Short mmCIF file of N, CA and C and ligand atoms in Angstrom, two decimals:
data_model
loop_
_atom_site.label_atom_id
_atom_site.label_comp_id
_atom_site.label_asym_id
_atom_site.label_seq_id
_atom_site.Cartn_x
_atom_site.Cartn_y
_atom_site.Cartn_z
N UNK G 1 -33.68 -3.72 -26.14
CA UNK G 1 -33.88 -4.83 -25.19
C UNK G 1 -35.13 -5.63 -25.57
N UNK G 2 -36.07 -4.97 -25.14
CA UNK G 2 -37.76 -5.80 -25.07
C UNK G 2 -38.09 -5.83 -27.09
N UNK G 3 -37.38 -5.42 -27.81
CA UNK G 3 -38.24 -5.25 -29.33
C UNK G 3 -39.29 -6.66 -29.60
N UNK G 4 -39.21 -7.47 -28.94
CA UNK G 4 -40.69 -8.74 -29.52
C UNK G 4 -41.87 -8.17 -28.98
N UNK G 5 -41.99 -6.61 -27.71
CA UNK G 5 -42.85 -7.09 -26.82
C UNK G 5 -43.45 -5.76 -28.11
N UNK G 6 -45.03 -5.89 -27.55
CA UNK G 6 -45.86 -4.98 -28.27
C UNK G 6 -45.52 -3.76 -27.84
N UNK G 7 -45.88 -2.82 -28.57
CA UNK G 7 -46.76 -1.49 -28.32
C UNK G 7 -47.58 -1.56 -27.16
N UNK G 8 -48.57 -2.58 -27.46
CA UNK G 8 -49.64 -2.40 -26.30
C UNK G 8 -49.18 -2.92 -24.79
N UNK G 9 -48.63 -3.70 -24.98
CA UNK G 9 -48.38 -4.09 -23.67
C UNK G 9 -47.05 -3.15 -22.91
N UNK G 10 -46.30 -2.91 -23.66
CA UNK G 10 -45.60 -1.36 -23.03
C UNK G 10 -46.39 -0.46 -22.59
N UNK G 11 -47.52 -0.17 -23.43
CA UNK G 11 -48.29 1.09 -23.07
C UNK G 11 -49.12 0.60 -21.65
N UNK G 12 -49.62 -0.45 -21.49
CA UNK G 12 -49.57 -1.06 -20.22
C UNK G 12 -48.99 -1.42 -19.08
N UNK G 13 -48.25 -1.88 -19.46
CA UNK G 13 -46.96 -1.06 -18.33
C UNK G 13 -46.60 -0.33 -17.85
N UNK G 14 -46.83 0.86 -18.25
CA UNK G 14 -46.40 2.30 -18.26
C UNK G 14 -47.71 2.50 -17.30
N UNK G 15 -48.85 2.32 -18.04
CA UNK G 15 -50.38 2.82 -17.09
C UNK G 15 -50.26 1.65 -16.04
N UNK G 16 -49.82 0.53 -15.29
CA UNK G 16 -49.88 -0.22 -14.13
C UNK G 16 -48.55 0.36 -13.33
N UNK G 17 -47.30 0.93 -13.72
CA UNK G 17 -45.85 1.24 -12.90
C UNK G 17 -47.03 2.54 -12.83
N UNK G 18 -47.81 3.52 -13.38
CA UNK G 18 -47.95 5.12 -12.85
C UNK G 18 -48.92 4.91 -11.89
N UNK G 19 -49.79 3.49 -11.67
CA UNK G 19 -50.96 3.76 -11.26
C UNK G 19 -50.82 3.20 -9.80
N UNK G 20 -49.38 2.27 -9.84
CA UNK G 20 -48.81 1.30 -8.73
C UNK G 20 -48.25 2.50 -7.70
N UNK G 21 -47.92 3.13 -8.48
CA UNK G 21 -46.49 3.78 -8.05
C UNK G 21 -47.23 5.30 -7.21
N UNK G 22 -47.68 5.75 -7.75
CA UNK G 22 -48.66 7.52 -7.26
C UNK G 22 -49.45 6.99 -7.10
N UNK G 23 -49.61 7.09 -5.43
CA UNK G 23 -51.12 6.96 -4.38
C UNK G 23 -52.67 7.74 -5.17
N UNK G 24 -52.63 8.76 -5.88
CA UNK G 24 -53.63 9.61 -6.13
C UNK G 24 -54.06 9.07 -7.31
N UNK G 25 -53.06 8.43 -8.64
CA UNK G 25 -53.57 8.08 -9.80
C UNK G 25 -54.04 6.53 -9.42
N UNK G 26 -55.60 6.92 -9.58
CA UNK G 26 -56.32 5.23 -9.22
C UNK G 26 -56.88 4.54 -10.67
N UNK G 27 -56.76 5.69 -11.85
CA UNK G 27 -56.61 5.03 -13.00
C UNK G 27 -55.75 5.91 -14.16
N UNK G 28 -55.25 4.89 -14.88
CA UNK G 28 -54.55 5.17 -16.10
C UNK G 28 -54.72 4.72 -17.39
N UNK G 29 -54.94 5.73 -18.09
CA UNK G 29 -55.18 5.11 -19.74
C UNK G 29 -54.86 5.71 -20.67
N UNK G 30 -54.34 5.23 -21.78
CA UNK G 30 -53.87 6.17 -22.89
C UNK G 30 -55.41 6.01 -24.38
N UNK G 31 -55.60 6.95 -24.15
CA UNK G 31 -56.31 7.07 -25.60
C UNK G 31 -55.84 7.56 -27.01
N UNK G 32 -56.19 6.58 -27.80
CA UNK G 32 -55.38 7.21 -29.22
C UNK G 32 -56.43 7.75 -30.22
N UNK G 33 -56.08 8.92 -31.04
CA UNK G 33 -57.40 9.66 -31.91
C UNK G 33 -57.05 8.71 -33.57
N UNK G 34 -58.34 8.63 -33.73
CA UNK G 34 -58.61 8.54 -35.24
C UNK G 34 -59.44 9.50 -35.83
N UNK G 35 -58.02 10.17 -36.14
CA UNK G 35 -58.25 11.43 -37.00
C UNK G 35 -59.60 11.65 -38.61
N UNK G 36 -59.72 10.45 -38.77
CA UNK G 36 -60.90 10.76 -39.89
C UNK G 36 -62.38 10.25 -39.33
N UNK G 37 -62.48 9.47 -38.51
CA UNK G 37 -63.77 9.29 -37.59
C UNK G 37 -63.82 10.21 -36.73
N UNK G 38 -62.70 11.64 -36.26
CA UNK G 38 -63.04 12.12 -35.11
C UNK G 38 -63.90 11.47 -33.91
N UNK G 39 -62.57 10.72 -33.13
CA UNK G 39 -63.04 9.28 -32.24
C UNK G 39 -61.61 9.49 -31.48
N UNK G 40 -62.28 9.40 -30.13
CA UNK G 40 -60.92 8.39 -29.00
C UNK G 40 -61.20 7.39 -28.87
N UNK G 41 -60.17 6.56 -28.72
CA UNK G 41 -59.99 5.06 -28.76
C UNK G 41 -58.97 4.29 -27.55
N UNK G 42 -59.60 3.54 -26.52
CA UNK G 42 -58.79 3.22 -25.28
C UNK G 42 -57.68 2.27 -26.21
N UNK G 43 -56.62 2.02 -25.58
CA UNK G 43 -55.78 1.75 -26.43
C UNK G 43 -55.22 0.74 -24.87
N UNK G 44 -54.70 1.40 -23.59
CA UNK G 44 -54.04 0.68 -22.44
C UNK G 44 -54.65 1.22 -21.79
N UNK G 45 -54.68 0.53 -20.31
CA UNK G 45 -55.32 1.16 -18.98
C UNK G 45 -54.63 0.30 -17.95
N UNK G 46 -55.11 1.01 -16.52
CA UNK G 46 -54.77 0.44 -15.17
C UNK G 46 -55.62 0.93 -14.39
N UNK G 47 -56.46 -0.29 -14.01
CA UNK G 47 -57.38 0.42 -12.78
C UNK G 47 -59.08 -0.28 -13.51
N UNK G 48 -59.98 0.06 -12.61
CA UNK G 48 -60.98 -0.73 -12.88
C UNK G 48 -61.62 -0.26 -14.51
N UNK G 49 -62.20 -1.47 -14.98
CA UNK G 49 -62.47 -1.43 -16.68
C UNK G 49 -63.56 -0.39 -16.75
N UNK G 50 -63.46 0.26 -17.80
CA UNK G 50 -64.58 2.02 -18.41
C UNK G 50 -65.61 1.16 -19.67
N UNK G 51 -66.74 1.71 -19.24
CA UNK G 51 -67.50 2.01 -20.17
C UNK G 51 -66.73 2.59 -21.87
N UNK G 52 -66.15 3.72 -21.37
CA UNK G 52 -65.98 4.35 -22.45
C UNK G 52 -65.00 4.52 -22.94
N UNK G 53 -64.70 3.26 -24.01
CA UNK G 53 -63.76 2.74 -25.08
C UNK G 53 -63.66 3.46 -25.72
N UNK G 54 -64.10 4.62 -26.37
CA UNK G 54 -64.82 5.31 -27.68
C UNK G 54 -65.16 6.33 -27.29
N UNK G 55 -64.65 7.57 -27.31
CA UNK G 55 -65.10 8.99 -26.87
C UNK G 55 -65.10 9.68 -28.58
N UNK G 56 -66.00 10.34 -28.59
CA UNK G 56 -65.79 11.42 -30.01
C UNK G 56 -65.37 12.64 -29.89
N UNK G 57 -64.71 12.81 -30.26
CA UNK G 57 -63.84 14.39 -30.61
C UNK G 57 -64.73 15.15 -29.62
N UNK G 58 -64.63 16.33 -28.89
CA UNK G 58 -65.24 17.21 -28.07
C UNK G 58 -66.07 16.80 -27.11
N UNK G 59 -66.18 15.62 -26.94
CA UNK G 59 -67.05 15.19 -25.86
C UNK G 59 -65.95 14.48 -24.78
N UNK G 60 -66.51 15.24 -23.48
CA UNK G 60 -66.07 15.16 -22.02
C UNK G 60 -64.83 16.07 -21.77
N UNK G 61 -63.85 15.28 -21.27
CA UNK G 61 -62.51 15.78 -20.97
C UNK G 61 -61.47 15.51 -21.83
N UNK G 62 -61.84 14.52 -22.15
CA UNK G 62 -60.44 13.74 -23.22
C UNK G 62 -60.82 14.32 -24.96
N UNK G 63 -61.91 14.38 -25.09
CA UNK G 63 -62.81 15.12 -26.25
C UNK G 63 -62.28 16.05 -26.96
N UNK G 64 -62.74 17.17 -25.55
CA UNK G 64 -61.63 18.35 -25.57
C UNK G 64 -60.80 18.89 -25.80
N UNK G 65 -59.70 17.94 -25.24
CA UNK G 65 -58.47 17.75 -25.51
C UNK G 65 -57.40 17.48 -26.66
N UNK G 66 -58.88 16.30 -27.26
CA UNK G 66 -58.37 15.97 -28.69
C UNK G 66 -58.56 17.32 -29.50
N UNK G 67 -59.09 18.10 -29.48
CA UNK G 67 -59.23 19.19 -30.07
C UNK G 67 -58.47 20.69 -29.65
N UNK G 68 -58.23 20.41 -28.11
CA UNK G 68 -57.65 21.90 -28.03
C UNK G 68 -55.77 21.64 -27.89
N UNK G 69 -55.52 20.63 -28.35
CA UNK G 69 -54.00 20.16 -27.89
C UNK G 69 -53.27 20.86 -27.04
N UNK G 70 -54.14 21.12 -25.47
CA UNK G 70 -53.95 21.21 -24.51
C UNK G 70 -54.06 20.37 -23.31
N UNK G 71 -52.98 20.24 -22.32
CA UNK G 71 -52.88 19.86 -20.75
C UNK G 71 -54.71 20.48 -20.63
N UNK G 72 -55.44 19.71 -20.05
CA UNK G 72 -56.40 20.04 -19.01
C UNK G 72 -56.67 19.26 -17.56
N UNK G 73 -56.76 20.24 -16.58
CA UNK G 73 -56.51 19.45 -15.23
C UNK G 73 -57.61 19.93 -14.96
N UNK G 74 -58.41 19.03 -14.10
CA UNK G 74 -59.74 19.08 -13.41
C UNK G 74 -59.72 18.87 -12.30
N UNK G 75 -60.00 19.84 -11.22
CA UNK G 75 -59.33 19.75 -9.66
C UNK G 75 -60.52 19.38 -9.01
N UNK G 76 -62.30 19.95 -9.80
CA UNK G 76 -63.47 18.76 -9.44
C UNK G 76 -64.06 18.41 -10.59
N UNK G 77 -64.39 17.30 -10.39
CA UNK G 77 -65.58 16.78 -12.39
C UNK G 77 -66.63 17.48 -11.60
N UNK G 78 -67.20 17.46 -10.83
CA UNK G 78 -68.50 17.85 -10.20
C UNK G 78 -68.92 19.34 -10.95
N UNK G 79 -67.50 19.98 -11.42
CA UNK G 79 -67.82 21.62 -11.72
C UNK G 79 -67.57 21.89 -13.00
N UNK G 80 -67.49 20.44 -13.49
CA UNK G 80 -67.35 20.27 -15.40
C UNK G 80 -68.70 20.39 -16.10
N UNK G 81 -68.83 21.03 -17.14
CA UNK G 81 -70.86 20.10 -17.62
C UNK G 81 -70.23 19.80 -18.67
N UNK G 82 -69.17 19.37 -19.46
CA UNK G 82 -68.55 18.54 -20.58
C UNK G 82 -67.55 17.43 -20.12
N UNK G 83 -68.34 16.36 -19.51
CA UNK G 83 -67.68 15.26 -18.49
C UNK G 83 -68.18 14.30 -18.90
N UNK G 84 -67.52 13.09 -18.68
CA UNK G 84 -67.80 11.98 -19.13
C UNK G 84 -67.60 10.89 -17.79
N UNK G 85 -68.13 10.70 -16.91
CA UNK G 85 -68.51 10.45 -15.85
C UNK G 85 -68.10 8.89 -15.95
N UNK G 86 -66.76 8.33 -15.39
CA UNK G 86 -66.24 6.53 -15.52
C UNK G 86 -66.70 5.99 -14.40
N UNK G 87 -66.61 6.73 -13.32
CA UNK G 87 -66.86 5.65 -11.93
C UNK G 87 -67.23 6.48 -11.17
N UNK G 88 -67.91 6.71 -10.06
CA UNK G 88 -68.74 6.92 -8.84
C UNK G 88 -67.95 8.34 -7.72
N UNK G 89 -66.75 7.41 -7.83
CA UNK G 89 -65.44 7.57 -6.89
C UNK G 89 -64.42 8.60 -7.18
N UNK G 90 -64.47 9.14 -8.63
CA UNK G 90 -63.67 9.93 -9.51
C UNK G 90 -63.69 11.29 -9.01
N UNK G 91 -63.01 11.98 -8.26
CA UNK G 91 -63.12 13.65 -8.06
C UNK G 91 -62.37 13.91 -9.18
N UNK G 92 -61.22 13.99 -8.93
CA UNK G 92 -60.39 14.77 -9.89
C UNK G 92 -59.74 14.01 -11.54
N UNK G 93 -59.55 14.67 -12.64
CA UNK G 93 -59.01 14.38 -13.65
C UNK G 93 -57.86 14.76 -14.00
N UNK G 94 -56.90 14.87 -14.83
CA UNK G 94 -55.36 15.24 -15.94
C UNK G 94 -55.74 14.49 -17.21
N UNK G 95 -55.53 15.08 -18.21
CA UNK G 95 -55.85 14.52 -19.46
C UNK G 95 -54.15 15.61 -19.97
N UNK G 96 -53.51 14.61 -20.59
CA UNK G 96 -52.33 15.06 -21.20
C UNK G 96 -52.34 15.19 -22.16
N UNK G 97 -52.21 15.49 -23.35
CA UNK G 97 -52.17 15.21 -25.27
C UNK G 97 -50.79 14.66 -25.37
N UNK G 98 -50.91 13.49 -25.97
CA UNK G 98 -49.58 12.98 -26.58
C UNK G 98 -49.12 13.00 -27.93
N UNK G 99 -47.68 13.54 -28.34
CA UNK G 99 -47.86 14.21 -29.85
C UNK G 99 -46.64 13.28 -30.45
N UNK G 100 -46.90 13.02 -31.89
CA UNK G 100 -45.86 12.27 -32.38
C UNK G 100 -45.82 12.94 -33.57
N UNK G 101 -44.45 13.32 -33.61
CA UNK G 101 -43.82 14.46 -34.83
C UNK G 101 -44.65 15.57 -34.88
N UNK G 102 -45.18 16.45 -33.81
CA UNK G 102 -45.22 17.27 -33.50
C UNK G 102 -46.96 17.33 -34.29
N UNK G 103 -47.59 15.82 -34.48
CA UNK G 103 -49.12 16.16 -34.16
C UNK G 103 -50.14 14.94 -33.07
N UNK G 104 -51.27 15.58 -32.70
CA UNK G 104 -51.60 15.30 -31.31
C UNK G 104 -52.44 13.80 -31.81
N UNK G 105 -51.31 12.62 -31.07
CA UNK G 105 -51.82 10.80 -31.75
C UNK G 105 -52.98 10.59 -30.41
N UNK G 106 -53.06 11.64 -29.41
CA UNK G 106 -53.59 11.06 -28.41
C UNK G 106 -53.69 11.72 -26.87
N UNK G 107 -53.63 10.75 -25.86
CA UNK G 107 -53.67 11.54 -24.74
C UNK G 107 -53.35 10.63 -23.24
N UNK G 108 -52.36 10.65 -22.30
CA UNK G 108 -52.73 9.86 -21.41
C UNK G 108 -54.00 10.87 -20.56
N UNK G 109 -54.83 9.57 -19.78
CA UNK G 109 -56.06 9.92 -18.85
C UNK G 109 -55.88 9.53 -17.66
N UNK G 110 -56.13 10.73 -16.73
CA UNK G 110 -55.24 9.94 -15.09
C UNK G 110 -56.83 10.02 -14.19
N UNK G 111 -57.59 9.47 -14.00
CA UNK G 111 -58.51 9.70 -12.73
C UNK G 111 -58.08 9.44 -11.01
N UNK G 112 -58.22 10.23 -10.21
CA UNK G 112 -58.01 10.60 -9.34
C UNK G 112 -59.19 10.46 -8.08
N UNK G 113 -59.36 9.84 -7.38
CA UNK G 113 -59.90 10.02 -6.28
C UNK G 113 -60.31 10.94 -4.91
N UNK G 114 -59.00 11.24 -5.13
CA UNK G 114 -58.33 12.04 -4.24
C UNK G 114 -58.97 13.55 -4.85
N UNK G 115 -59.54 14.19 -3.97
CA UNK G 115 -59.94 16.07 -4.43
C UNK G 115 -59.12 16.52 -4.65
N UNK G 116 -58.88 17.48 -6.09
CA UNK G 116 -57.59 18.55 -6.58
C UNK G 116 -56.17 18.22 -6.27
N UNK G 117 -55.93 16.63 -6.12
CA UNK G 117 -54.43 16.29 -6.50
C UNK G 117 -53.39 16.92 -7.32
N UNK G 118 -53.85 17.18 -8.78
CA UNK G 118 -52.80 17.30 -9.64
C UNK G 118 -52.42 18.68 -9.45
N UNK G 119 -51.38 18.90 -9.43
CA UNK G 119 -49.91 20.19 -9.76
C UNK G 119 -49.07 20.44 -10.77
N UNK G 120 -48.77 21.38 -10.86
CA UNK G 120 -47.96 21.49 -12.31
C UNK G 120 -46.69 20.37 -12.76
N UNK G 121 -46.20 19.58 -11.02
CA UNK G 121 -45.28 19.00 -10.88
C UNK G 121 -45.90 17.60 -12.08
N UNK G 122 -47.18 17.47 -11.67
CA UNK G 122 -47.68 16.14 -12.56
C UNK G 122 -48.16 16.74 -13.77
N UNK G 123 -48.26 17.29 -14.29
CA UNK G 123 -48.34 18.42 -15.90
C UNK G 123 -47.16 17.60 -16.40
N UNK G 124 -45.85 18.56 -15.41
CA UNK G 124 -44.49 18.66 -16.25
C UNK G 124 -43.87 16.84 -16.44
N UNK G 125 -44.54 15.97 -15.07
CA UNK G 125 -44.13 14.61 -15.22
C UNK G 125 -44.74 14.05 -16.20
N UNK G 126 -46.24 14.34 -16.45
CA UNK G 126 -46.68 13.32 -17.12
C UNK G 126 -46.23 13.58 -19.01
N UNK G 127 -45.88 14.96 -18.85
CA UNK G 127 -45.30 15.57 -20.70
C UNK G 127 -43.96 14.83 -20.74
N UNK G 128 -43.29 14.24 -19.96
CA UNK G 128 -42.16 14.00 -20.09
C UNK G 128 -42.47 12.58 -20.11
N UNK G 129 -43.42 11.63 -19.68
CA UNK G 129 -43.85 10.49 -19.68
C UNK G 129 -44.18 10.11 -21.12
N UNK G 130 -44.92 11.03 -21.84
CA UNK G 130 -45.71 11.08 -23.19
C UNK G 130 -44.81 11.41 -24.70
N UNK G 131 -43.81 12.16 -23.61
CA UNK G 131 -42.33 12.13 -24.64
C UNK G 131 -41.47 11.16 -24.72
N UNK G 132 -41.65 10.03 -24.19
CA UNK G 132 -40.93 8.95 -23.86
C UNK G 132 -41.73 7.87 -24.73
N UNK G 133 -43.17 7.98 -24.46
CA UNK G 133 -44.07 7.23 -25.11
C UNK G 133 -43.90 6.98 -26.43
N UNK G 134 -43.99 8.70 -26.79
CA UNK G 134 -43.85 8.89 -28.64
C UNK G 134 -43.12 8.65 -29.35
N UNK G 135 -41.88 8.16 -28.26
CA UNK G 135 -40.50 6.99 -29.13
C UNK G 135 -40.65 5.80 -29.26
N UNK G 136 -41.64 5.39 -28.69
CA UNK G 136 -41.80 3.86 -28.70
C UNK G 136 -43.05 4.06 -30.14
N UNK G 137 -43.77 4.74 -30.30
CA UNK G 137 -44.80 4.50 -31.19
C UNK G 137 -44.22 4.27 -32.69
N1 SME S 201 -63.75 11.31 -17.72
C1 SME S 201 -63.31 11.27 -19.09
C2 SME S 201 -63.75 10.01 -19.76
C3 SME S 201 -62.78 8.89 -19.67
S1 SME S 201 -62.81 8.11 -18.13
O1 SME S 201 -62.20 9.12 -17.17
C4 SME S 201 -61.79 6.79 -18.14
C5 SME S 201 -63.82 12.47 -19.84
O2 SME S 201 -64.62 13.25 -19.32
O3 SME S 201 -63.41 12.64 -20.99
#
């Protein structure tokens, strides 16, 4: 159908329908790794603009992630000391890894407002979101 439209602006889409749509996700962003700078890189978002375009490998939540190619859910940042602190308002985190041909290109980032929102129900939604993603890439 859409093949003129970008990459990016799909991937935008995707982070404004998740962020429109679920009361608790008040932001959305996909970060993509560059594997020889060991670097995250904002790529799409929804929700008010971050400081932090540019995360390096192991630093904060998304950091982490790039390295342990694991789901990590954060039910408070308050009880993290490897956090990367976007807005004021932020209790809770989900950092997903997104994998293309079975290695890790990235990650969606969900911040949460709302205290200890996420459930396995949003684990299992958002892996199935990121599997959908990795066909478009
Ligand atoms: N909190 C993240 C940084 C990205 S912002 O949430 C958009 C972290 O600790 O990695």
């Amino acid at each position: 159908a859409n093949e003129s439209e970008s990459v990016d602006d799909r991937l935008t889409e995707v982070c404004e329908l998740l962020q429109a749509s679920i009361g608790y996700y008040d932001w959305v962003g996909f970060y993509f790794a560059n594997h020889e700078a060991r670097t995250l890189h904002l790529r799409a978002f929804a929700g008010e603009p971050t400081d932090h375009v540019v995360i390096p490998f192991g630093k904060g939540i998304c950091g982490q992630v790039a390295e342990s190619n694991e789901n990590f859910v954060v039910a408070d940042v308050k009880a993290q000391n490897n956090y990367i602190a976007c807005s004021m308002y932020v209790k809770a985190e989900i950092v997903i890894p997104l994998f293309k041909d079975g290695v890790n290109v990235g990650q969606i980032d969900i911040d949460s407002h709302m205290a200890d929102p996420f459930s396995p129900e949003d684990e299992r939604f958002l892996e199935w979101v990121n599997e959908r993603v990795s066909e478009i890439l």
